[in-house]
Coordinates of C-alpha atoms in Angstrom, one line a residue:
X1 CA 27.7 2.1 15.8
X2 CA 25.5 2.2 12.7
X3 CA 24.7 -1.2 11.2
X4 CA 22.4 -2.0 8.4
X5 CA 19.9 -3.4 10.9
X6 CA 20.0 -0.3 13.1
X7 CA 19.6 2.0 10.1
X8 CA 16.7 0.2 8.5
X9 CA 14.8 -1.2 11.5
X10 CA 16.1 -0.3 15.0
X11 CA 16.8 3.4 15.0
X12 CA 14.2 5.3 17.1
X13 CA 12.7 7.1 14.2
X14 CA 12.9 4.1 11.9
X15 CA 10.9 2.1 14.4
X16 CA 8.1 4.6 14.0
X17 CA 7.8 3.7 10.3
X18 CA 7.4 0.0 11.0
X19 CA 4.7 0.6 13.6
X20 CA 2.1 1.0 10.9
X21 CA -0.5 -1.8 11.1
X22 CA 0.3 -2.8 7.5
X23 CA 3.6 -4.3 8.8
X24 CA 2.2 -6.1 11.8
X25 CA 3.1 -9.6 10.5
X26 CA 6.7 -8.8 9.6
X27 CA 7.5 -6.0 12.0
X28 CA 11.2 -6.4 13.0
X29 CA 12.0 -6.8 16.7
X30 CA 15.0 -5.7 18.7
X31 CA 16.7 -9.1 18.2
X32 CA 17.0 -8.7 14.4
X33 CA 20.6 -9.3 13.3
X34 CA 20.3 -10.3 9.6
X35 CA 18.6 -8.0 7.1
X36 CA 18.7 -10.7 4.4
X37 CA 16.9 -13.2 6.5
X38 CA 14.2 -10.7 7.3
X39 CA 13.8 -9.9 3.6
X40 CA 13.3 -13.6 2.8
X41 CA 10.4 -13.6 5.2
X42 CA 9.0 -10.3 4.0
X43 CA 9.2 -11.3 0.3
X44 CA 7.4 -14.6 0.6
X45 CA 4.3 -14.7 -1.6
X46 CA 1.7 -14.3 1.2
X47 CA -1.5 -12.4 0.4
X48 CA -1.5 -11.1 3.9
X49 CA 1.9 -9.4 3.6
X50 CA 2.5 -6.0 2.0
X51 CA 3.6 -6.0 -1.6
X52 CA 7.3 -6.6 -2.2
X53 CA 7.7 -3.3 -4.1
X54 CA 6.2 -1.4 -1.2
X55 CA 8.7 -2.9 1.2
X56 CA 11.5 -2.2 -1.2
X57 CA 10.4 1.5 -1.5
X58 CA 10.2 1.8 2.3
X59 CA 13.8 0.6 2.7
X60 CA 14.9 2.9 -0.1
X61 CA 13.2 5.9 1.4
X62 CA 14.7 5.2 4.8
X63 CA 18.1 5.2 3.2
X64 CA 17.4 8.5 1.5
X65 CA 16.1 10.0 4.7
X66 CA 19.3 8.9 6.5
X67 CA 21.4 10.6 3.8
X68 CA 19.3 13.8 4.0
X69 CA 19.8 13.9 7.8
X70 CA 23.6 13.5 7.5
X71 CA 24.4 15.6 4.4
X72 CA 21.6 18.2 4.5
X73 CA 20.7 18.3 8.2
X74 CA 17.1 17.6 7.3
X75 CA 15.2 15.8 10.1
X76 CA 13.4 12.6 9.0
X77 CA 9.6 12.6 9.0
X78 CA 8.6 9.0 9.7
X79 CA 4.9 9.9 9.3
X80 CA 5.5 11.0 5.7
X81 CA 7.7 8.2 4.6
X82 CA 5.0 5.5 4.2
X83 CA 2.8 7.9 2.3
X84 CA 5.7 8.8 -0.1
X85 CA 6.4 5.0 -0.6
X86 CA 2.7 4.3 -1.4
X87 CA 2.6 7.2 -3.9
X88 CA 5.8 5.8 -5.6
X89 CA 4.2 2.4 -5.7
X90 CA 1.1 3.8 -7.3
X91 CA 3.3 5.6 -9.9
X92 CA 5.2 2.4 -10.7
X93 CA 2.0 0.3 -11.1
X94 CA 0.0 2.8 -13.1
X95 CA 2.5 5.1 -14.8
X96 CA 0.5 8.1 -13.3
X97 CA 1.7 10.4 -10.6
X98 CA -0.3 11.5 -7.6
X99 CA 0.0 15.1 -6.5
X100 CA 2.5 14.2 -3.8
X101 CA 4.6 12.1 -6.2
X102 CA 4.7 15.0 -8.7
X103 CA 6.0 17.3 -6.0
X104 CA 8.5 14.7 -4.9
X105 CA 9.9 14.5 -8.5
X106 CA 9.6 18.1 -9.5
X107 CA 13.3 18.4 -9.9
X108 CA 13.8 15.2 -11.8
X109 CA 13.4 15.2 -15.6
X110 CA 13.4 11.4 -15.9
X111 CA 10.4 9.2 -15.2
X112 CA 10.3 5.4 -15.3
X113 CA 8.4 4.0 -18.3
X114 CA 7.1 0.4 -18.1
X115 CA 8.0 -2.1 -20.8
X116 CA 5.4 -3.2 -23.3
X117 CA 3.4 -6.5 -23.0
X118 CA 5.1 -9.2 -21.1
X119 CA 8.6 -7.9 -21.5
X120 CA 10.8 -7.0 -18.6
X121 CA 12.9 -3.9 -18.0
X122 CA 16.1 -3.9 -16.0
X123 CA 17.3 -0.5 -14.7
X124 CA 21.0 -0.3 -13.8
X125 CA 23.0 2.4 -12.1
X126 CA 26.5 3.0 -10.8
X127 CA 28.0 5.2 -8.1
X128 CA 31.7 6.2 -8.3
X129 CA 33.8 8.9 -6.7
X130 CA 36.8 10.3 -8.7
X131 CA 40.0 9.0 -7.2
X132 CA 38.5 5.8 -5.9
X133 CA 39.3 2.4 -7.3
X134 CA 36.0 0.8 -6.4
X135 CA 32.5 1.6 -7.5
X136 CA 29.0 0.2 -6.7
X137 CA 26.7 -1.1 -9.4
X138 CA 23.1 -2.2 -8.9
X139 CA 20.0 -3.0 -10.9
X140 CA 16.3 -4.0 -10.5
X141 CA 14.1 -5.9 -12.9
X142 CA 10.4 -5.0 -13.2
X143 CA 7.5 -6.1 -15.4
X144 CA 4.9 -3.9 -17.2
X145 CA 3.0 -3.4 -14.0
X146 CA 6.0 -2.0 -12.2
X147 CA 6.4 -5.0 -9.9
X148 CA 9.9 -5.7 -8.7
X149 CA 10.9 -9.2 -9.7
X150 CA 14.5 -9.3 -8.7
X151 CA 17.7 -7.2 -8.5
X152 CA 21.4 -7.2 -8.0
X153 CA 24.1 -5.2 -6.3
X154 CA 27.9 -5.5 -6.6
X155 CA 31.2 -3.8 -6.1
X156 CA 33.8 -3.6 -8.9
X157 CA 37.1 -1.9 -9.7
X158 CA 37.1 1.0 -12.1
X159 CA 39.2 4.0 -13.0
X160 CA 36.7 6.3 -14.7
X161 CA 33.0 7.3 -14.7
X162 CA 32.5 5.8 -18.2
X163 CA 34.0 2.5 -17.0
X164 CA 31.7 2.5 -13.9
X165 CA 28.6 2.9 -16.1
X166 CA 29.9 0.2 -18.5
X167 CA 30.4 -2.2 -15.6
X168 CA 26.8 -1.6 -14.5
X169 CA 25.5 -2.6 -17.9
X170 CA 27.8 -5.6 -18.1
X171 CA 26.7 -6.8 -14.6
X172 CA 23.1 -6.2 -15.8
X173 CA 23.6 -8.5 -18.8
X174 CA 25.1 -11.2 -16.6
X175 CA 22.2 -10.8 -14.2
X176 CA 19.7 -11.3 -17.0
X177 CA 21.2 -14.6 -18.0
X178 CA 20.5 -15.8 -14.5
X179 CA 17.1 -14.2 -14.2
X180 CA 15.7 -15.6 -17.5
X181 CA 15.1 -19.2 -16.4
X182 CA 13.4 -18.0 -13.1
X183 CA 10.9 -15.6 -14.5
X184 CA 10.1 -16.1 -18.3
X185 CA 8.0 -19.2 -17.7
X186 CA 6.0 -17.5 -15.0
X187 CA 5.3 -14.5 -17.2
X188 CA 4.3 -16.7 -20.1
X189 CA 6.7 -14.8 -22.5
X190 CA 7.9 -17.2 -25.2
X191 CA 10.5 -14.6 -26.5
X192 CA 12.0 -13.7 -23.1
X193 CA 12.6 -10.1 -24.1
X194 CA 14.4 -7.7 -21.8
X195 CA 15.4 -4.0 -22.0
X196 CA 18.2 -2.4 -20.0
X197 CA 18.1 1.3 -19.0
X198 CA 21.2 2.9 -17.5
X199 CA 21.1 6.0 -15.3
X200 CA 24.6 7.0 -14.1
X201 CA 25.2 9.2 -11.0
X202 CA 28.6 10.7 -10.5
X203 CA 29.2 11.5 -6.8

């Protein structure tokens, strides 16, 4: 049975991703049974650990590879996944694409643009299938360097695509009220300015 832990860490091809030496200190073992507990360890501010955004991108690309295998019969390529994640991390931190990243995004007309100065940007999205009463909303907050500071995910009841997108934005606003005391002081921003971008996918 597929569990979150099996999908992200214990599947035979997923294990090959985590075998890279960069993950030596946080490499999940066969006894892992709580993804959230593992993330708490992986996201600690330790200079010897990989950057949090790289870990997030690894998990995101594992999820995409899983969907490509199920829905497109495309076999995952563990050796390429870490390279793709590093290219994406470079793009987020510099605003410039490497050759591999441009190829990865050649069909996507939208590119993330960092906020100015010490402002933060929150990107939100929603996923809803016509006929369903539930949708998923999520968002991530990043600074001008593209560093992931925090994020949220939730499930809510909707009846239309427009309502799903609106719920994503409303959840984002609520999330910012909770995020503000945790990060504005660290960033040294007296104004505490935030921007919300919404990208809605109808599936």
